[in-house]
PDB file of C-alpha atoms in Angstrom:
ATOM      1  CA  MET A   1       0.000   0.000   0.000  1.00  0.00           C
ATOM      2  CA  MET A   2       1.321   3.427  -0.934  1.00  0.00           C
ATOM      3  CA  SER A   3       1.586   6.240   1.637  1.00  0.00           C
ATOM      4  CA  ARG A   4       2.063   9.916   0.816  1.00  0.00           C
ATOM      5  CA  GLN A   5       3.481  12.640   3.073  1.00  0.00           C
ATOM      6  CA  LEU A   6       3.735  16.373   2.319  1.00  0.00           C
ATOM      7  CA  TYR A   7       6.434  18.755   3.515  1.00  0.00           C
ATOM      8  CA  SER A   8       6.742  22.500   3.005  1.00  0.00           C
ATOM      9  CA  VAL A   9      10.336  23.324   2.070  1.00  0.00           C
ATOM     10  CA  THR A  10      11.685  26.845   2.494  1.00  0.00           C
ATOM     11  CA  GLY A  11      13.731  28.352  -0.321  1.00  0.00           C
ATOM     12  CA  ASN A  12      15.429  31.691  -0.805  1.00  0.00           C
ATOM     13  CA  SER A  13      13.259  34.673   0.098  1.00  0.00           C
ATOM     14  CA  GLN A  14      12.617  37.862  -1.845  1.00  0.00           C
ATOM     15  CA  LYS A  15      11.621  41.476  -1.366  1.00  0.00           C
ATOM     16  CA  LEU A  16       9.570  42.967  -4.216  1.00  0.00           C
ATOM     17  CA  ASP A  17       7.676  46.202  -4.738  1.00  0.00           C
ATOM     18  CA  GLY A  18       4.311  46.044  -3.002  1.00  0.00           C
ATOM     19  CA  GLY A  19       2.540  48.004  -5.718  1.00  0.00           C
ATOM     20  CA  ALA A  20       3.700  45.540  -8.366  1.00  0.00           C
ATOM     21  CA  MET A  21       2.587  42.593  -6.250  1.00  0.00           C
ATOM     22  CA  PHE A  22      -0.915  43.994  -5.706  1.00  0.00           C
ATOM     23  CA  GLY A  23      -1.636  45.353  -9.173  1.00  0.00           C
ATOM     24  CA  ASN A  24      -4.300  48.038  -9.232  1.00  0.00           C
ATOM     25  CA  ALA A  25      -5.232  47.657  -5.555  1.00  0.00           C
ATOM     26  CA  PRO A  26      -4.400  50.882  -3.673  1.00  0.00           C
ATOM     27  CA  LYS A  27      -1.727  50.805  -1.021  1.00  0.00           C
ATOM     28  CA  ALA A  28      -4.276  51.908   1.574  1.00  0.00           C
ATOM     29  CA  MET A  29      -5.868  48.489   1.084  1.00  0.00           C
ATOM     30  CA  TRP A  30      -2.916  46.111   0.784  1.00  0.00           C
ATOM     31  CA  ALA A  31      -0.855  47.818   3.493  1.00  0.00           C
ATOM     32  CA  ARG A  32      -3.362  46.390   5.987  1.00  0.00           C
ATOM     33  CA  TRP A  33      -2.235  42.885   5.039  1.00  0.00           C
ATOM     34  CA  VAL A  34       1.541  43.253   4.691  1.00  0.00           C
ATOM     35  CA  SER A  35       4.303  45.580   5.856  1.00  0.00           C
ATOM     36  CA  VAL A  36       6.761  47.401   3.611  1.00  0.00           C
ATOM     37  CA  ASP A  37      10.392  48.438   3.935  1.00  0.00           C
ATOM     38  CA  GLU A  38      11.898  51.827   3.110  1.00  0.00           C
ATOM     39  CA  GLN A  39      11.859  50.913  -0.606  1.00  0.00           C
ATOM     40  CA  ASN A  40       8.152  49.979  -0.568  1.00  0.00           C
ATOM     41  CA  ARG A  41       9.064  46.289  -0.846  1.00  0.00           C
ATOM     42  CA  ILE A  42       7.176  43.450   0.821  1.00  0.00           C
ATOM     43  CA  ASP A  43       8.541  40.123   2.080  1.00  0.00           C
ATOM     44  CA  LEU A  44       7.904  37.110  -0.121  1.00  0.00           C
ATOM     45  CA  GLY A  45       8.701  33.472   0.319  1.00  0.00           C
ATOM     46  CA  CYS A  46       9.710  31.039  -2.409  1.00  0.00           C
ATOM     47  CA  ARG A  47       8.392  27.839  -0.847  1.00  0.00           C
ATOM     48  CA  ALA A  48       8.490  24.404  -2.451  1.00  0.00           C
ATOM     49  CA  LEU A  49       6.311  21.391  -1.711  1.00  0.00           C
ATOM     50  CA  LEU A  50       7.942  17.991  -1.251  1.00  0.00           C
ATOM     51  CA  VAL A  51       5.906  14.818  -1.565  1.00  0.00           C
ATOM     52  CA  ARG A  52       7.444  11.664  -0.136  1.00  0.00           C
ATOM     53  CA  GLU A  53       5.756   8.541  -1.456  1.00  0.00           C
ATOM     54  CA  GLN A  54       6.466   5.127   0.023  1.00  0.00           C
ATOM     55  CA  HIS A  55       5.341   1.828  -1.476  1.00  0.00           C
ATOM     56  CA  GLY A  56       6.814  -1.021   0.537  1.00  0.00           C
ATOM     57  CA  ASP A  57      10.559  -0.468   0.554  1.00  0.00           C
ATOM     58  CA  SER A  58      10.423   1.893  -2.426  1.00  0.00           C
ATOM     59  CA  VAL A  59      10.515   5.660  -1.797  1.00  0.00           C
ATOM     60  CA  ARG A  60       9.917   8.426  -4.338  1.00  0.00           C
ATOM     61  CA  HIS A  61      10.504  12.150  -3.759  1.00  0.00           C
ATOM     62  CA  ILE A  62       8.561  14.651  -5.851  1.00  0.00           C
ATOM     63  CA  LEU A  63       9.395  18.346  -5.584  1.00  0.00           C
ATOM     64  CA  PHE A  64       6.821  20.889  -6.686  1.00  0.00           C
ATOM     65  CA  GLU A  65       8.864  23.886  -7.814  1.00  0.00           C
ATOM     66  CA  ALA A  66      12.206  25.006  -6.455  1.00  0.00           C
ATOM     67  CA  GLY A  67      11.828  28.713  -5.720  1.00  0.00           C
ATOM     68  CA  ILE A  68      14.237  31.373  -6.900  1.00  0.00           C
ATOM     69  CA  GLY A  69      17.381  29.701  -5.593  1.00  0.00           C
ATOM     70  CA  ALA A  70      20.757  31.433  -5.546  1.00  0.00           C
ATOM     71  CA  PHE A  71      21.783  31.337  -9.210  1.00  0.00           C
ATOM     72  CA  PHE A  72      21.778  35.119  -9.719  1.00  0.00           C
ATOM     73  CA  GLU A  73      25.051  36.983  -9.852  1.00  0.00           C
ATOM     74  CA  PRO A  74      25.322  39.675  -7.103  1.00  0.00           C
ATOM     75  CA  ARG A  75      24.075  42.559  -9.275  1.00  0.00           C
ATOM     76  CA  LEU A  76      20.898  40.730 -10.296  1.00  0.00           C
ATOM     77  CA  ARG A  77      20.415  39.295  -6.833  1.00  0.00           C
ATOM     78  CA  GLU A  78      20.225  42.862  -5.550  1.00  0.00           C
ATOM     79  CA  ARG A  79      17.922  43.969  -8.381  1.00  0.00           C
ATOM     80  CA  TYR A  80      15.406  41.223  -7.724  1.00  0.00           C
ATOM     81  CA  GLY A  81      15.544  41.435  -3.944  1.00  0.00           C
ATOM     82  CA  VAL A  82      16.916  37.952  -3.235  1.00  0.00           C
ATOM     83  CA  VAL A  83      17.838  37.999   0.433  1.00  0.00           C
ATOM     84  CA  GLU A  84      20.170  35.038   1.002  1.00  0.00           C
ATOM     85  CA  THR A  85      23.353  34.249  -0.925  1.00  0.00           C
ATOM     86  CA  GLU A  86      23.368  30.508  -0.121  1.00  0.00           C
ATOM     87  CA  HIS A  87      21.024  27.949  -1.715  1.00  0.00           C
ATOM     88  CA  VAL A  88      18.431  27.784   1.067  1.00  0.00           C
ATOM     89  CA  LEU A  89      16.303  25.095  -0.587  1.00  0.00           C
ATOM     90  CA  LEU A  90      19.149  22.564  -0.443  1.00  0.00           C
ATOM     91  CA  ALA A  91      19.680  23.247   3.254  1.00  0.00           C
ATOM     92  CA  SER A  92      15.947  22.896   3.922  1.00  0.00           C
ATOM     93  CA  LEU A  93      15.834  19.559   2.096  1.00  0.00           C
ATOM     94  CA  ALA A  94      18.859  18.359   4.043  1.00  0.00           C
ATOM     95  CA  ALA A  95      17.089  19.257   7.288  1.00  0.00           C
ATOM     96  CA  ILE A  96      14.386  16.681   6.490  1.00  0.00           C
ATOM     97  CA  GLY A  97      16.906  14.107   5.322  1.00  0.00           C
ATOM     98  CA  VAL A  98      16.691  14.545   1.552  1.00  0.00           C
ATOM     99  CA  ARG A  99      19.789  14.928  -0.621  1.00  0.00           C
ATOM    100  CA  PRO A 100      19.672  16.490  -4.123  1.00  0.00           C
ATOM    101  CA  GLU A 101      20.319  13.123  -5.786  1.00  0.00           C
ATOM    102  CA  GLN A 102      17.244  11.682  -4.039  1.00  0.00           C
ATOM    103  CA  ILE A 103      14.810  13.976  -5.842  1.00  0.00           C
ATOM    104  CA  ASP A 104      13.080  11.865  -8.493  1.00  0.00           C
ATOM    105  CA  VAL A 105      10.652  14.331 -10.117  1.00  0.00           C
ATOM    106  CA  ILE A 106      10.453  18.126 -10.176  1.00  0.00           C
ATOM    107  CA  VAL A 107       7.205  19.747 -11.303  1.00  0.00           C
ATOM    108  CA  LEU A 108       7.519  23.316 -12.561  1.00  0.00           C
ATOM    109  CA  SER A 109       4.274  25.275 -12.797  1.00  0.00           C
ATOM    110  CA  HIS A 110       6.010  27.629 -15.251  1.00  0.00           C
ATOM    111  CA  LEU A 111       9.562  28.712 -15.967  1.00  0.00           C
ATOM    112  CA  HIS A 112       9.803  32.195 -14.433  1.00  0.00           C
ATOM    113  CA  PHE A 113      13.022  32.524 -12.472  1.00  0.00           C
ATOM    114  CA  ASP A 114      11.365  32.763  -9.062  1.00  0.00           C
ATOM    115  CA  HIS A 115       9.821  29.314  -9.583  1.00  0.00           C
ATOM    116  CA  ALA A 116      12.546  27.496 -11.525  1.00  0.00           C
ATOM    117  CA  GLY A 117      15.797  29.152 -10.406  1.00  0.00           C
ATOM    118  CA  GLY A 118      16.193  26.768  -7.490  1.00  0.00           C
ATOM    119  CA  ILE A 119      16.906  23.826  -9.800  1.00  0.00           C
ATOM    120  CA  LEU A 120      20.238  25.543 -10.574  1.00  0.00           C
ATOM    121  CA  ALA A 121      23.404  25.503  -8.506  1.00  0.00           C
ATOM    122  CA  ALA A 122      24.321  28.624  -6.538  1.00  0.00           C
ATOM    123  CA  TRP A 123      26.250  31.281  -8.459  1.00  0.00           C
ATOM    124  CA  GLN A 124      30.014  31.115  -8.406  1.00  0.00           C
ATOM    125  CA  GLN A 125      32.356  33.468 -10.208  1.00  0.00           C
ATOM    126  CA  GLY A 126      33.346  31.933 -13.544  1.00  0.00           C
ATOM    127  CA  ALA A 127      31.361  28.703 -13.056  1.00  0.00           C
ATOM    128  CA  PRO A 128      28.913  27.625 -15.787  1.00  0.00           C
ATOM    129  CA  MET A 129      25.200  27.396 -15.022  1.00  0.00           C
ATOM    130  CA  GLN A 130      24.310  23.836 -14.032  1.00  0.00           C
ATOM    131  CA  LEU A 131      21.416  21.811 -12.676  1.00  0.00           C
ATOM    132  CA  VAL A 132      21.693  20.821  -9.031  1.00  0.00           C
ATOM    133  CA  PHE A 133      19.392  17.747  -8.921  1.00  0.00           C
ATOM    134  CA  PRO A 134      21.370  15.128 -10.883  1.00  0.00           C
ATOM    135  CA  ASN A 135      18.739  12.376 -11.151  1.00  0.00           C
ATOM    136  CA  ALA A 136      15.517  14.369 -11.396  1.00  0.00           C
ATOM    137  CA  HIS A 137      12.969  14.065 -14.145  1.00  0.00           C
ATOM    138  CA  TYR A 138      11.182  17.329 -14.960  1.00  0.00           C
ATOM    139  CA  VAL A 139       7.525  18.037 -15.679  1.00  0.00           C
ATOM    140  CA  VAL A 140       6.456  21.314 -17.308  1.00  0.00           C
ATOM    141  CA  GLY A 141       3.452  22.369 -19.364  1.00  0.00           C
ATOM    142  CA  GLN A 142       3.879  22.380 -23.135  1.00  0.00           C
ATOM    143  CA  GLU A 143       2.487  25.904 -23.465  1.00  0.00           C
ATOM    144  CA  ALA A 144       4.643  27.224 -20.624  1.00  0.00           C
ATOM    145  CA  TRP A 145       7.648  25.622 -22.322  1.00  0.00           C
ATOM    146  CA  GLN A 146       6.844  27.417 -25.581  1.00  0.00           C
ATOM    147  CA  ARG A 147       6.485  30.700 -23.717  1.00  0.00           C
ATOM    148  CA  ALA A 148       9.975  30.244 -22.286  1.00  0.00           C
ATOM    149  CA  LEU A 149      11.347  29.556 -25.767  1.00  0.00           C
ATOM    150  CA  GLN A 150       9.602  32.583 -27.269  1.00  0.00           C
ATOM    151  CA  PRO A 151       8.810  35.038 -24.460  1.00  0.00           C
ATOM    152  CA  HIS A 152       6.914  38.252 -24.993  1.00  0.00           C
ATOM    153  CA  ALA A 153       8.772  41.508 -24.425  1.00  0.00           C
ATOM    154  CA  ARG A 154       6.571  42.042 -21.349  1.00  0.00           C
ATOM    155  CA  ASP A 155       7.994  39.047 -19.481  1.00  0.00           C
ATOM    156  CA  LYS A 156      11.233  38.210 -21.282  1.00  0.00           C
ATOM    157  CA  ALA A 157      13.261  39.253 -18.235  1.00  0.00           C
ATOM    158  CA  SER A 158      11.377  36.695 -16.122  1.00  0.00           C
ATOM    159  CA  PHE A 159      13.025  33.747 -17.875  1.00  0.00           C
ATOM    160  CA  ILE A 160      16.507  32.296 -17.367  1.00  0.00           C
ATOM    161  CA  PRO A 161      18.571  32.266 -20.583  1.00  0.00           C
ATOM    162  CA  GLY A 162      19.853  28.766 -21.270  1.00  0.00           C
ATOM    163  CA  LEU A 163      17.556  26.957 -18.830  1.00  0.00           C
ATOM    164  CA  THR A 164      15.425  25.252 -21.472  1.00  0.00           C
ATOM    165  CA  GLU A 165      18.576  23.931 -23.144  1.00  0.00           C
ATOM    166  CA  LEU A 166      19.801  22.461 -19.863  1.00  0.00           C
ATOM    167  CA  LEU A 167      16.455  20.791 -19.192  1.00  0.00           C
ATOM    168  CA  ALA A 168      16.140  19.359 -22.702  1.00  0.00           C
ATOM    169  CA  ALA A 169      19.703  18.002 -22.552  1.00  0.00           C
ATOM    170  CA  THR A 170      18.870  15.819 -19.530  1.00  0.00           C
ATOM    171  CA  GLY A 171      16.635  13.582 -21.645  1.00  0.00           C
ATOM    172  CA  ARG A 172      14.353  13.469 -18.597  1.00  0.00           C
ATOM    173  CA  LEU A 173      11.803  16.127 -19.545  1.00  0.00           C
ATOM    174  CA  GLU A 174       8.057  15.587 -19.856  1.00  0.00           C
ATOM    175  CA  ARG A 175       5.985  18.370 -21.421  1.00  0.00           C
ATOM    176  CA  VAL A 176       2.310  17.913 -20.614  1.00  0.00           C
ATOM    177  CA  SER A 177      -0.621  19.365 -22.507  1.00  0.00           C
ATOM    178  CA  ASN A 178      -3.534  17.874 -20.599  1.00  0.00           C
ATOM    179  CA  ALA A 179      -4.540  17.183 -17.006  1.00  0.00           C
ATOM    180  CA  HIS A 180      -2.213  14.267 -16.341  1.00  0.00           C
ATOM    181  CA  SER A 181       1.491  13.402 -16.285  1.00  0.00           C
ATOM    182  CA  VAL A 182       2.889  10.001 -17.190  1.00  0.00           C
ATOM    183  CA  LEU A 183       5.771  10.571 -14.771  1.00  0.00           C
ATOM    184  CA  LEU A 184       3.551  11.430 -11.816  1.00  0.00           C
ATOM    185  CA  GLY A 185       0.905   8.795 -12.432  1.00  0.00           C
ATOM    186  CA  GLU A 186      -2.244   8.340 -10.380  1.00  0.00           C
ATOM    187  CA  GLY A 187      -3.087  10.692  -7.559  1.00  0.00           C
ATOM    188  CA  TYR A 188      -2.052  13.842  -9.410  1.00  0.00           C
ATOM    189  CA  ARG A 189      -3.765  16.096 -11.932  1.00  0.00           C
ATOM    190  CA  PHE A 190      -3.300  19.589 -13.318  1.00  0.00           C
ATOM    191  CA  HIS A 191      -5.485  22.648 -13.553  1.00  0.00           C
ATOM    192  CA  HIS A 192      -4.316  24.934 -16.374  1.00  0.00           C
ATOM    193  CA  SER A 193      -4.181  28.712 -16.027  1.00  0.00           C
ATOM    194  CA  ASP A 194      -3.367  31.465 -18.539  1.00  0.00           C
ATOM    195  CA  GLY A 195      -4.089  34.611 -16.542  1.00  0.00           C
ATOM    196  CA  HIS A 196      -0.579  35.013 -15.118  1.00  0.00           C
ATOM    197  CA  THR A 197       1.384  33.393 -17.944  1.00  0.00           C
ATOM    198  CA  PRO A 198       0.335  30.984 -20.712  1.00  0.00           C
ATOM    199  CA  GLY A 199       0.000  27.361 -19.722  1.00  0.00           C
ATOM    200  CA  MET A 200       0.763  27.594 -16.010  1.00  0.00           C
ATOM    201  CA  LEU A 201       0.184  24.251 -14.280  1.00  0.00           C
ATOM    202  CA  LEU A 202      -1.563  24.109 -10.906  1.00  0.00           C
ATOM    203  CA  ALA A 203      -0.820  20.651  -9.539  1.00  0.00           C
ATOM    204  CA  GLU A 204      -3.524  18.896  -7.517  1.00  0.00           C
ATOM    205  CA  ILE A 205      -2.485  16.132  -5.131  1.00  0.00           C
ATOM    206  CA  ASP A 206      -5.018  13.607  -3.864  1.00  0.00           C
ATOM    207  CA  MET A 207      -5.039  13.415  -0.069  1.00  0.00           C
ATOM    208  CA  PRO A 208      -7.431  11.566   2.276  1.00  0.00           C
ATOM    209  CA  ALA A 209      -8.819  14.753   3.845  1.00  0.00           C
ATOM    210  CA  GLY A 210      -9.280  16.504   0.506  1.00  0.00           C
ATOM    211  CA  PRO A 211      -7.108  17.642  -2.405  1.00  0.00           C
ATOM    212  CA  VAL A 212      -4.142  19.987  -2.030  1.00  0.00           C
ATOM    213  CA  VAL A 213      -3.486  22.363  -4.934  1.00  0.00           C
ATOM    214  CA  PHE A 214      -0.130  24.040  -5.504  1.00  0.00           C
ATOM    215  CA  CYS A 215      -1.609  27.327  -6.705  1.00  0.00           C
ATOM    216  CA  ALA A 216       1.644  28.948  -7.931  1.00  0.00           C
ATOM    217  CA  ASP A 217       1.089  32.518  -9.153  1.00  0.00           C
ATOM    218  CA  LEU A 218      -2.660  32.242  -9.570  1.00  0.00           C
ATOM    219  CA  ILE A 219      -2.833  32.844  -5.807  1.00  0.00           C
ATOM    220  CA  PRO A 220       0.664  33.747  -4.524  1.00  0.00           C
ATOM    221  CA  GLY A 221      -0.400  33.987  -0.876  1.00  0.00           C
ATOM    222  CA  THR A 222      -3.411  34.393   1.382  1.00  0.00           C
ATOM    223  CA  PRO A 223      -4.131  38.073   0.512  1.00  0.00           C
ATOM    224  CA  TRP A 224      -4.674  37.056  -3.130  1.00  0.00           C
ATOM    225  CA  VAL A 225      -7.444  34.620  -2.197  1.00  0.00           C
ATOM    226  CA  HIS A 226      -9.632  37.749  -2.239  1.00  0.00           C
ATOM    227  CA  ILE A 227     -11.052  37.568  -5.763  1.00  0.00           C
ATOM    228  CA  PRO A 228     -10.310  41.115  -7.076  1.00  0.00           C
ATOM    229  CA  ILE A 229      -6.654  41.094  -5.979  1.00  0.00           C
ATOM    230  CA  THR A 230      -4.163  40.393  -8.767  1.00  0.00           C
ATOM    231  CA  MET A 231      -0.520  41.225  -9.466  1.00  0.00           C
ATOM    232  CA  GLY A 232       0.904  43.816 -11.796  1.00  0.00           C
ATOM    233  CA  TYR A 233       2.907  40.940 -13.298  1.00  0.00           C
ATOM    234  CA  ASP A 234      -0.220  39.100 -14.468  1.00  0.00           C
ATOM    235  CA  ARG A 235      -0.739  38.843 -18.219  1.00  0.00           C
ATOM    236  CA  TYR A 236      -4.552  38.984 -18.175  1.00  0.00           C
ATOM    237  CA  PRO A 237      -5.875  40.041 -14.740  1.00  0.00           C
ATOM    238  CA  GLU A 238      -9.554  39.669 -15.646  1.00  0.00           C
ATOM    239  CA  LEU A 239      -8.985  36.158 -16.961  1.00  0.00           C
ATOM    240  CA  LEU A 240      -6.990  35.329 -13.842  1.00  0.00           C
ATOM    241  CA  ILE A 241      -9.878  36.473 -11.644  1.00  0.00           C
ATOM    242  CA  ASN A 242     -12.252  34.193 -13.550  1.00  0.00           C
ATOM    243  CA  GLU A 243      -9.827  31.262 -13.245  1.00  0.00           C
ATOM    244  CA  LYS A 244      -9.427  31.935  -9.548  1.00  0.00           C
ATOM    245  CA  ARG A 245     -13.170  31.943  -8.920  1.00  0.00           C
ATOM    246  CA  VAL A 246     -13.649  28.625 -10.726  1.00  0.00           C
ATOM    247  CA  LEU A 247     -10.828  26.983  -8.768  1.00  0.00           C
ATOM    248  CA  LEU A 248     -11.959  28.317  -5.381  1.00  0.00           C
ATOM    249  CA  ASP A 249     -15.572  27.256  -5.920  1.00  0.00           C
ATOM    250  CA  ASP A 250     -14.411  23.793  -6.944  1.00  0.00           C
ATOM    251  CA  LEU A 251     -12.102  23.382  -3.958  1.00  0.00           C
ATOM    252  CA  ILE A 252     -14.646  24.639  -1.435  1.00  0.00           C
ATOM    253  CA  HIS A 253     -17.088  22.059  -2.802  1.00  0.00           C
ATOM    254  CA  ARG A 254     -14.468  19.280  -2.466  1.00  0.00           C
ATOM    255  CA  ASN A 255     -12.948  20.364   0.865  1.00  0.00           C
ATOM    256  CA  GLY A 256      -9.749  21.324  -0.937  1.00  0.00           C
ATOM    257  CA  ARG A 257      -6.763  23.250   0.353  1.00  0.00           C
ATOM    258  CA  LEU A 258      -4.256  25.627  -1.205  1.00  0.00           C
ATOM    259  CA  PHE A 259      -0.469  25.451  -0.927  1.00  0.00           C
ATOM    260  CA  TYR A 260       1.159  28.890  -1.246  1.00  0.00           C
ATOM    261  CA  THR A 261       4.613  29.412  -2.680  1.00  0.00           C
ATOM    262  CA  HIS A 262       5.053  33.162  -2.020  1.00  0.00           C
ATOM    263  CA  ASP A 263       3.298  33.718   1.301  1.00  0.00           C
ATOM    264  CA  PRO A 264       6.072  34.326   3.867  1.00  0.00           C
ATOM    265  CA  LYS A 265       3.978  33.085   6.794  1.00  0.00           C
ATOM    266  CA  VAL A 266       1.435  30.566   5.526  1.00  0.00           C
ATOM    267  CA  ALA A 267       2.196  27.341   3.686  1.00  0.00           C
ATOM    268  CA  LEU A 268      -1.287  25.810   3.521  1.00  0.00           C
ATOM    269  CA  SER A 269      -4.847  26.859   4.190  1.00  0.00           C
ATOM    270  CA  GLY A 270      -8.399  25.784   3.762  1.00  0.00           C
ATOM    271  CA  LEU A 271     -10.963  28.027   2.116  1.00  0.00           C
ATOM    272  CA  SER A 272     -14.189  29.704   3.163  1.00  0.00           C
ATOM    273  CA  ARG A 273     -16.800  31.935   1.576  1.00  0.00           C
ATOM    274  CA  ASP A 274     -19.017  34.219   3.639  1.00  0.00           C
ATOM    275  CA  GLU A 275     -22.615  35.279   3.098  1.00  0.00           C
ATOM    276  CA  THR A 276     -21.522  38.150   0.847  1.00  0.00           C
ATOM    277  CA  GLY A 277     -19.590  35.781  -1.396  1.00  0.00           C
ATOM    278  CA  LYS A 278     -16.139  36.897  -0.222  1.00  0.00           C
ATOM    279  CA  TYR A 279     -13.494  34.179  -0.213  1.00  0.00           C
ATOM    280  CA  SER A 280     -10.815  33.916   2.440  1.00  0.00           C
ATOM    281  CA  ALA A 281      -8.162  31.559   3.750  1.00  0.00           C
ATOM    282  CA  SER A 282      -9.050  29.463   6.789  1.00  0.00           C
ATOM    283  CA  ALA A 283      -7.262  27.023   9.109  1.00  0.00           C
ATOM    284  CA  ALA A 284      -3.867  28.328   8.013  1.00  0.00           C
ATOM    285  CA  ALA A 285      -0.704  26.310   8.673  1.00  0.00           C
ATOM    286  CA  ALA A 286       2.737  27.898   8.766  1.00  0.00           C
ATOM    287  CA  GLU A 287       4.466  24.707   7.644  1.00  0.00           C
ATOM    288  CA  LEU A 288       3.827  21.097   6.706  1.00  0.00           C
ATOM    289  CA  VAL A 289       5.796  18.296   8.327  1.00  0.00           C
ATOM    290  CA  ALA A 290       4.829  14.851   7.049  1.00  0.00           C
ATOM    291  CA  LEU A 291       1.206  15.841   6.373  1.00  0.00           C
ATOM    292  CA  ALA A 292      -0.602  12.615   5.523  1.00  0.00           C
ATOM    293  CA  SER A 293      -4.263  13.590   5.744  1.00  0.00           C
TER     294      SER A 293
END
């Protein structure tokens, strides 16, 4: 019989402009939810989700995203507000007894640097860019892959030059165009979203107490559960709002939960909707340690 445990895994953190993160919402509104520094930046996490599957003596580790990592050279690290210089994700995995070579599958919702950069080794002067998980297979959406190959001028800077070549060269890349992955198998499915970037994959994991969805940049953290709140980085905010409403209604109906990659304080929450129709996060958890229900 197969068992499945979920762990939240901390990666490198970021500080980004609050106005950009909250789109057209006025600061008077979003400043009630988060604090800002002297540069108007807010704290953001880059959290990954590790699934440890055990079937008899066989163990499989699946990593959902890898955060921003530490691949940036110092000038770009400063520009994009990356706080730590070391590769925090690797240290966090080590703390729960997982070495890089033990990661079997990495699922990337899309290929923006703050979601895929952690699959790269930390920057070193003069060293070539290289992948840090030597045995991992990679899952990415076909449309998100094409966007990385041919980005629009609006988001070209969000992609890592040379990353697609490194991934393709492994021979361990699956590009999915529907709701299921051959690599992942049963117990996993994808919701597709285009509002933030074309073809973003929102992975759903079957759990006994109800599904857990890695909601990526559709809902970066608990403040964005509120339907009208979007980011300035989103490609089509109105489409994103529609996608968000459909997902939240579905998950409320099925007792689903959301896993947040960018919320600095909350890893997982349930969902509620009040009598006015407003959605909010409920039963928030700061971290997951061997969640099995």
